[in-house]
mmCIF file of C-alpha atoms in Angstrom:
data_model
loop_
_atom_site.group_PDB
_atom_site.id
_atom_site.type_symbol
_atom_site.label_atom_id
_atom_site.label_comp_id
_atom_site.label_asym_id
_atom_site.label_seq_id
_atom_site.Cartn_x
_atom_site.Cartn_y
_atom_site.Cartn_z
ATOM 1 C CA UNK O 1 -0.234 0.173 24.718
ATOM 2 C CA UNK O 2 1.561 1.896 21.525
ATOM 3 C CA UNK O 3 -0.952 4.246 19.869
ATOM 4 C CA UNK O 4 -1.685 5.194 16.489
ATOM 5 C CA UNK O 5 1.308 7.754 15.699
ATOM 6 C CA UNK O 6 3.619 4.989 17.400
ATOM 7 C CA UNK O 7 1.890 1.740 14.854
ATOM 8 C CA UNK O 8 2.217 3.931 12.553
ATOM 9 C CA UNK O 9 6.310 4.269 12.991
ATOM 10 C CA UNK O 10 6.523 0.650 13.456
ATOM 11 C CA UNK O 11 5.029 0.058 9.995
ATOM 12 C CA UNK O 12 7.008 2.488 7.999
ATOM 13 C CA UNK O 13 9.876 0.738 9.233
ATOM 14 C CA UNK O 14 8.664 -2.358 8.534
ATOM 15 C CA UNK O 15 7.820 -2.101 4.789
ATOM 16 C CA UNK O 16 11.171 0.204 4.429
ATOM 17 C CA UNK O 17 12.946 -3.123 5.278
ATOM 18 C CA UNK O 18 10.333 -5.631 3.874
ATOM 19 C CA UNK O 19 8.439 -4.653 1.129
ATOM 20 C CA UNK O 20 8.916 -5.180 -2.622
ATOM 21 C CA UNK O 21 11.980 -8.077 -1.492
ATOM 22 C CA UNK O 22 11.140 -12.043 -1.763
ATOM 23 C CA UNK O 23 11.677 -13.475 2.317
ATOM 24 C CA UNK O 24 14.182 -16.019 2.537
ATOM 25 C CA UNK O 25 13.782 -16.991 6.192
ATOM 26 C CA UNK O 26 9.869 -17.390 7.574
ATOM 27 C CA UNK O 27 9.529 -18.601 10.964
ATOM 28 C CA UNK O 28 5.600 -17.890 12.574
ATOM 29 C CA UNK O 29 6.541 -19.024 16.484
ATOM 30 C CA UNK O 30 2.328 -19.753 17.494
ATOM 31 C CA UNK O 31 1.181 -23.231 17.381
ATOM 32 C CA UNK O 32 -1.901 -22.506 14.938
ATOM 33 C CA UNK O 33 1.000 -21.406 11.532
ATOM 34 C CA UNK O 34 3.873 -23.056 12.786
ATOM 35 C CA UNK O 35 4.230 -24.998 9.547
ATOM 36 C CA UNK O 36 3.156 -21.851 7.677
ATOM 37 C CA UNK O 37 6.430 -21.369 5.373
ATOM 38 C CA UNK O 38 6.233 -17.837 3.084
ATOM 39 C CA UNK O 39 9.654 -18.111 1.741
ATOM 40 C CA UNK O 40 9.822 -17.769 -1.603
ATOM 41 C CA UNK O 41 6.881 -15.006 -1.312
ATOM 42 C CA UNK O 42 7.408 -11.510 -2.237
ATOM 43 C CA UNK O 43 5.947 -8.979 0.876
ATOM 44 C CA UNK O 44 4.146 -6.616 -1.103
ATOM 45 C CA UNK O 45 3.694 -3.572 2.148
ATOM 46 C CA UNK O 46 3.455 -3.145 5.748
ATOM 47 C CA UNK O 47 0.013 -1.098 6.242
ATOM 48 C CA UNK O 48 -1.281 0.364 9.831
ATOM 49 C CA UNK O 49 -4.889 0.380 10.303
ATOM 50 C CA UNK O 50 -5.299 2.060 13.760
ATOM 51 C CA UNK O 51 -3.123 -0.322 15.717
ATOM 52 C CA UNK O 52 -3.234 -3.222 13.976
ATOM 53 C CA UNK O 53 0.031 -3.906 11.314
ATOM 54 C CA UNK O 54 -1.055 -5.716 8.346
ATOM 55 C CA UNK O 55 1.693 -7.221 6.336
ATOM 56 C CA UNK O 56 0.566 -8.367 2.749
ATOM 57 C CA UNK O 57 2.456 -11.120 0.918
ATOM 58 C CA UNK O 58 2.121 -12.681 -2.434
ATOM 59 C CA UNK O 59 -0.320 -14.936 -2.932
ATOM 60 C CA UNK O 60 -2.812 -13.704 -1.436
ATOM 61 C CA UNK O 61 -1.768 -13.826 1.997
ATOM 62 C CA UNK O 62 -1.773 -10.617 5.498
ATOM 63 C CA UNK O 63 0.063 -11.691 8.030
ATOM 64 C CA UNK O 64 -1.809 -9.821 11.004
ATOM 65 C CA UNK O 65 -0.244 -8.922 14.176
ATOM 66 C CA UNK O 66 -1.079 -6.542 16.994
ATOM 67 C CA UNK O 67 1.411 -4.955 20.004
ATOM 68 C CA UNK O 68 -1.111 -4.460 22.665
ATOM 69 C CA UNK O 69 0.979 -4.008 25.962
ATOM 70 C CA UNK O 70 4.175 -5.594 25.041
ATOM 71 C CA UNK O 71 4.740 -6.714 21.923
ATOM 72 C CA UNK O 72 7.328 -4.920 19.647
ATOM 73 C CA UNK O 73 8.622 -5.713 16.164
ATOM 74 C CA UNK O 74 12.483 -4.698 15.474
ATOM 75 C CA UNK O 75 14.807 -4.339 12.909
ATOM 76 C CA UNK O 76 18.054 -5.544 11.849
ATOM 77 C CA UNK O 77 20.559 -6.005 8.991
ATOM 78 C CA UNK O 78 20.508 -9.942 7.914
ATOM 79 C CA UNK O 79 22.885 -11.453 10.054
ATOM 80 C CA UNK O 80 23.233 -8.933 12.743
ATOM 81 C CA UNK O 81 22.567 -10.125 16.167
ATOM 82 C CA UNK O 82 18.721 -9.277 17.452
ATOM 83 C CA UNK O 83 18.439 -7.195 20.626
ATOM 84 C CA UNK O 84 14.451 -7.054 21.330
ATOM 85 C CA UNK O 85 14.222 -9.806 24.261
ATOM 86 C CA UNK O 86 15.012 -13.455 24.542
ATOM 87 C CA UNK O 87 15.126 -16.018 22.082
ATOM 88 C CA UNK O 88 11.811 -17.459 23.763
ATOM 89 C CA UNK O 89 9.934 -14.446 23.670
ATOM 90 C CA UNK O 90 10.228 -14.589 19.691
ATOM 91 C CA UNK O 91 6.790 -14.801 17.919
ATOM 92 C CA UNK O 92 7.934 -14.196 14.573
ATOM 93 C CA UNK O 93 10.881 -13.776 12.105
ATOM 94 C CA UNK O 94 10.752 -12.668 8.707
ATOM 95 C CA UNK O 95 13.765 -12.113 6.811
ATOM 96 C CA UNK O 96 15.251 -11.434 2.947
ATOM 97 C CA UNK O 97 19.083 -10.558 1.763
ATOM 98 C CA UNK O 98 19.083 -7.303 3.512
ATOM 99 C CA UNK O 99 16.735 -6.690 6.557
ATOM 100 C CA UNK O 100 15.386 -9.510 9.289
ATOM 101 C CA UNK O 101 12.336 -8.754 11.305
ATOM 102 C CA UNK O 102 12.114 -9.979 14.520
ATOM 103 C CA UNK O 103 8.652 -10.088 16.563
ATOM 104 C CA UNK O 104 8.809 -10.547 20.176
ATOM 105 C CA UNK O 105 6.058 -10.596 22.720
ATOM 106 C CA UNK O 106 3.292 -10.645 19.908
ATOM 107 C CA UNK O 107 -0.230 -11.492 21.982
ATOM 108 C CA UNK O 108 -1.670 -11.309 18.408
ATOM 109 C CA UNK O 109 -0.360 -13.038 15.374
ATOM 110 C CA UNK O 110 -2.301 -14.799 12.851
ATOM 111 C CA UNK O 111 -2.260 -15.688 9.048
ATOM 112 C CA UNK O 112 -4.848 -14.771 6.741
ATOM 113 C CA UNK O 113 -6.243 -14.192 2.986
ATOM 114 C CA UNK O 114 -5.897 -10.412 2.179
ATOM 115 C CA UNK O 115 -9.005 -10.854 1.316
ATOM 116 C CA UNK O 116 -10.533 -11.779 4.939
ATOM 117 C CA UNK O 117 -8.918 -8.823 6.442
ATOM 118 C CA UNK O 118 -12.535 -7.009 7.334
ATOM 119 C CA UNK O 119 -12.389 -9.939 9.639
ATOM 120 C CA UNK O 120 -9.727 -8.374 12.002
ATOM 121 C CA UNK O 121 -9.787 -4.811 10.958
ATOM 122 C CA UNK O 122 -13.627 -4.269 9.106
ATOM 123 C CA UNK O 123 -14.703 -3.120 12.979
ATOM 124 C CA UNK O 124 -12.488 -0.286 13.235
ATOM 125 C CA UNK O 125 -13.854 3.630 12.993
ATOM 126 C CA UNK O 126 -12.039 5.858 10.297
ATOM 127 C CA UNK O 127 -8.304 5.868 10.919
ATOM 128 C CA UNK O 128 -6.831 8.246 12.455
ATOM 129 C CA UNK O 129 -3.526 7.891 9.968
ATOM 130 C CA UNK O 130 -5.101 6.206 7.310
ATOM 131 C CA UNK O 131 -6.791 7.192 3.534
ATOM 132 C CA UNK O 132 -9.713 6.609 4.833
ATOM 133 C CA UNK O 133 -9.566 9.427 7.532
ATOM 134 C CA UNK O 134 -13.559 11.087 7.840
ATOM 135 C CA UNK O 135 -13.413 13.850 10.723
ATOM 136 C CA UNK O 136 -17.287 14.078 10.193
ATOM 137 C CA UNK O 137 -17.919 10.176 10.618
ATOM 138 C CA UNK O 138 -15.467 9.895 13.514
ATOM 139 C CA UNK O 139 -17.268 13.202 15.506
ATOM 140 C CA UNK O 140 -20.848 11.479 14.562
ATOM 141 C CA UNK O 141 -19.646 8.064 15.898
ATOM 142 C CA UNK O 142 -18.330 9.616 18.994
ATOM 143 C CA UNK O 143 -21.559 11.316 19.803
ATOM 144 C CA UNK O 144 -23.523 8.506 19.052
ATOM 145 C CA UNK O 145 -24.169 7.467 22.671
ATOM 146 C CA UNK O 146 -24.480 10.770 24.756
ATOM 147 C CA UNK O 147 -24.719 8.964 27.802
ATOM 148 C CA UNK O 148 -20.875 7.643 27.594
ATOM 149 C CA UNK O 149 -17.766 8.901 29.492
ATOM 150 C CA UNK O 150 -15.659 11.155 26.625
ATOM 151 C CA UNK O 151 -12.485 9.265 27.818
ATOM 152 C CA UNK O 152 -14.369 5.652 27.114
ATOM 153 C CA UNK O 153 -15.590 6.919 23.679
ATOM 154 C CA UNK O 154 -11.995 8.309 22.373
ATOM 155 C CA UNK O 155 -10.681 4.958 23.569
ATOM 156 C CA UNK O 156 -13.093 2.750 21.743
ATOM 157 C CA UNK O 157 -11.213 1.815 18.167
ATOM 158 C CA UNK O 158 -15.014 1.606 16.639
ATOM 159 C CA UNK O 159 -15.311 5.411 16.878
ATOM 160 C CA UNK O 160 -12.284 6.330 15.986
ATOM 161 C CA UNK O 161 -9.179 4.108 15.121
ATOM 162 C CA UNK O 162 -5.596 4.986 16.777
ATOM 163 C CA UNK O 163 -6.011 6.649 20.303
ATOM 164 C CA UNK O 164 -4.768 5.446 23.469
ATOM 165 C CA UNK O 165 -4.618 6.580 27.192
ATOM 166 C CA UNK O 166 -1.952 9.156 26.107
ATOM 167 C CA UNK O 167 -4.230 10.700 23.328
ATOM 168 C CA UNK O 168 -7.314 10.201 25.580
ATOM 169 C CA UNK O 169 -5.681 12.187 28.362
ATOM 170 C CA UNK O 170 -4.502 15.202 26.503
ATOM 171 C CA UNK O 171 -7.553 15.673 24.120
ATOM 172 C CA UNK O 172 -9.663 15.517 27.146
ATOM 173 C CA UNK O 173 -7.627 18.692 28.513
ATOM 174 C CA UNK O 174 -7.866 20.811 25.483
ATOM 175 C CA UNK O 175 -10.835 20.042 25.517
ATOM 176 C CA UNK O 176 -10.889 21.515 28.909
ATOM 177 C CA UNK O 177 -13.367 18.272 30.093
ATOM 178 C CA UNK O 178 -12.749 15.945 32.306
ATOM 179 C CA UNK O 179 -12.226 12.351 30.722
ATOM 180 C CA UNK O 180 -15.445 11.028 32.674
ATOM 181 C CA UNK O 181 -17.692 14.046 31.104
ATOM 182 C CA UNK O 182 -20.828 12.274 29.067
ATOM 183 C CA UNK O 183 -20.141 12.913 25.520
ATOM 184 C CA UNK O 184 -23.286 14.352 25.168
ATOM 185 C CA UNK O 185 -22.926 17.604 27.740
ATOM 186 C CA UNK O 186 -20.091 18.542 25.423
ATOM 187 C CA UNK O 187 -20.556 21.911 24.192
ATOM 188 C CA UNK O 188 -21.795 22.179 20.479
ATOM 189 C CA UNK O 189 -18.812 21.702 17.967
ATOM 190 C CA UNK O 190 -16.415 20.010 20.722
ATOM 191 C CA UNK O 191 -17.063 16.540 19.380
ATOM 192 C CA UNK O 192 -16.203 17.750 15.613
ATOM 193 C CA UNK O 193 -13.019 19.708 17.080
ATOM 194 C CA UNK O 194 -11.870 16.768 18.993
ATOM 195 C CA UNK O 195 -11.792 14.613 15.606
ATOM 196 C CA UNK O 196 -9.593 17.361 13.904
ATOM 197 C CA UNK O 197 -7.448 17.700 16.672
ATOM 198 C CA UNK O 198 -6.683 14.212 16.967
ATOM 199 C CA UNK O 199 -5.804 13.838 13.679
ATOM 200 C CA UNK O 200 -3.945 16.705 13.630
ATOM 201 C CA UNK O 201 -1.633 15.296 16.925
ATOM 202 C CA UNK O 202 -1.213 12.152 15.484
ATOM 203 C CA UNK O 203 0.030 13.010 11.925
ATOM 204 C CA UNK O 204 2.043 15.392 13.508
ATOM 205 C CA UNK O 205 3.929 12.838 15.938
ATOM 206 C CA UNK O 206 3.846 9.534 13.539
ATOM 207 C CA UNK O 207 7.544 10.418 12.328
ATOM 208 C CA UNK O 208 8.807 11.952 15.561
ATOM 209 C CA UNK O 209 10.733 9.883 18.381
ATOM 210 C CA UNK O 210 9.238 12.002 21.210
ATOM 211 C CA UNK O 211 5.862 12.669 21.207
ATOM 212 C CA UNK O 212 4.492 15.994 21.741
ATOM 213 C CA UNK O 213 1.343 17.812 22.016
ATOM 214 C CA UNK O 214 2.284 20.817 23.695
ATOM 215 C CA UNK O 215 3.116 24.498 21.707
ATOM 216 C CA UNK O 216 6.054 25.110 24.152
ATOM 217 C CA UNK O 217 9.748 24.321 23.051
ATOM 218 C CA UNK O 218 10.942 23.818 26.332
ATOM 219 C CA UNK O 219 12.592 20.542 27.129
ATOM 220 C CA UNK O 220 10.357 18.017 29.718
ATOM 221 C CA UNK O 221 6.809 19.777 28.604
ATOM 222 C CA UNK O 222 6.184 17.762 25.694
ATOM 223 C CA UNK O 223 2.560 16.764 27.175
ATOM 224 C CA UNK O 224 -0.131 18.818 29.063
ATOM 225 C CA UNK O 225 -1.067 16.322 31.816
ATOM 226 C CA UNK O 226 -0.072 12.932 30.666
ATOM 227 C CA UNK O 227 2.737 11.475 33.073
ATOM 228 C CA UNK O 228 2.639 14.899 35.010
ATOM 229 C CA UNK O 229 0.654 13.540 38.170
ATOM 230 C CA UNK O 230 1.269 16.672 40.940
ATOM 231 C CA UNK O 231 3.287 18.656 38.830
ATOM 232 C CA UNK O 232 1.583 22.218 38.135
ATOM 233 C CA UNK O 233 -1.145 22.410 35.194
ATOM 234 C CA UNK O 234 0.395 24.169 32.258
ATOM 235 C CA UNK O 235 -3.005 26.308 31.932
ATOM 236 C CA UNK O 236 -3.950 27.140 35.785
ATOM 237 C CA UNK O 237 -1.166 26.207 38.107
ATOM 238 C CA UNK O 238 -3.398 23.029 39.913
ATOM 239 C CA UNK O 239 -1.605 20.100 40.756
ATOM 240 C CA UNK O 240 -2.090 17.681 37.593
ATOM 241 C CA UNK O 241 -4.155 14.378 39.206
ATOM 242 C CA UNK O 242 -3.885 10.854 38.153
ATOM 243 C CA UNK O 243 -6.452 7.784 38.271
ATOM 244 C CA UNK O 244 -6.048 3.938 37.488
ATOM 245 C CA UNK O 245 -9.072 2.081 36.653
ATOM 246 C CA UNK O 246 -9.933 -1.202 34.860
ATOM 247 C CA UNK O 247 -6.275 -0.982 34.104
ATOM 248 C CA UNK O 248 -6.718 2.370 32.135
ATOM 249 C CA UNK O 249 -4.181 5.195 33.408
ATOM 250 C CA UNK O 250 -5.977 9.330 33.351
ATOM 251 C CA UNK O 251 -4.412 12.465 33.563
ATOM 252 C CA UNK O 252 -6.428 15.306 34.420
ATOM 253 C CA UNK O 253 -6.369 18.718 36.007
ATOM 254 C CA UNK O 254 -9.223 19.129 38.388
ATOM 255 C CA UNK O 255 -8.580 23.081 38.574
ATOM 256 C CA UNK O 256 -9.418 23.678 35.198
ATOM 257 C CA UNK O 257 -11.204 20.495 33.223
ATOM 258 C CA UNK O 258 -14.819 20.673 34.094
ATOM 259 C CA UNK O 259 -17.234 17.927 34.506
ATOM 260 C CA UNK O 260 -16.879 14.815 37.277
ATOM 261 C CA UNK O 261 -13.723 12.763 38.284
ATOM 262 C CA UNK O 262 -13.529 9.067 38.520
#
């Protein structure tokens, strides 16, 4: 699932093509706003919140949509052939004069009043890219129930809006905790540093095309542990581990992340 930095990306883009132009070609591919036609309607932005894309259009109207696993939205000059899947895998196209917007594979896509987002967004945490960014709030929400997993709580979009397995998996190692660690045997000032760090990845990496969370400029160590099962932990040498559950992927290093594996 695209995270944060990666939303993020797909927004900018998005209101760089769209926003501030009048669509002449609307077509909303779901059964529910198939008849829903906003040409004519100026898109006024593209926002992120976490990893939900909100685009805002005059009149009052968001049209909400969400990647999750597969979905992607792409790009193209008006009247340049798509390339982003098959025709039937379209979800959405909105178009002006310049720039066409093509979503495939959308699992969410819904129209709205701007002024009923809360509905699909109001039970997010503070975003991790967004104005309303609060390290304090985000480190009190994810110590809120001590008893939790640390992985589970940086996953959970109420604590903290924007992280994914990737995310999950590295903060965990600088944190030098194991994913499955209860929140509340962190050591004093881990939850707060956690918050900062997080933000600090994500802002860093929302304009890049490779992610990285690593200090080293060598080529193929962009990550600590993520995607590195059996290779050697950058910090001790152990052979970096790898679990799937409930669908979730974890790296870890057992060598040097205390607390209990899966």
């Amino acid at each position: 699932m695209p995270e944060g930095d990666t939303v993020w990306s797909v927004a900018h883009r998005l209101d760089e093509a769209l926003a501030g132009r009048v669509l002449t070609r609307s077509d909303l591919r779901v059964p529910r706003f198939a008849t829903a036609d906003l040409t004519g309607r100026r898109v006024l932005d593209v926002t992120p919140r976490g990893k939900h894309l909100l685009a805002r259009i005059e009149g009052g109207l968001t049209l909400h949509s969400h990647l999750r696993m597969d979905g992607a939205w792409r790009v193209f000059a008006t009247g340049q052939r798509p390339r982003g899947g098959a025709e039937h895998q379209l979800r959405a196209v909105l178009g002006n004069a310049e720039f066409t917007a093509y979503g495939y594979r959308l699992p969410v896509l819904e129209l709205l009043r701007t002024a009923d987002e809360a509905r699909v967004v109001g039970h997010l945490g503070p975003d991790l890219l967004g104005p309303d960014w609060d390290a304090g709030e985000a480190a009190r929400r994810l110590a809120a129930d001590p008893a939790r997993p640390l992985g589970e709580a940086l996953l959970d979009q109420r604590n903290l809006a924007g992280i994914g397995n990737v995310y999950k998996s590295e903060l965990a190692f600088l944190a030098t905790v194991t994913p499955w660690l209860p929140v509340g045997e962190l050591p004093p000032g881990v939850p707060e540093r956690l918050a900062v760090t997080a933000h600090r990845l994500l802002e860093a990496n929302k304009a890049r095309p490779d992610r990285r969370t690593t200090t080293t400029g060598r080529s193929g160590e962009r990550l600590y542990v993520y995607g590195r099962e059996g290779r050697a932990c950058p910090r001790c040498g152990a052979p970096v581990r790898k679990a799937e559950l409930d669908d979730r992927v974890t790296y870890w290093c057992p060598g040097c992340q205390r607390g209990p594996g899966p």
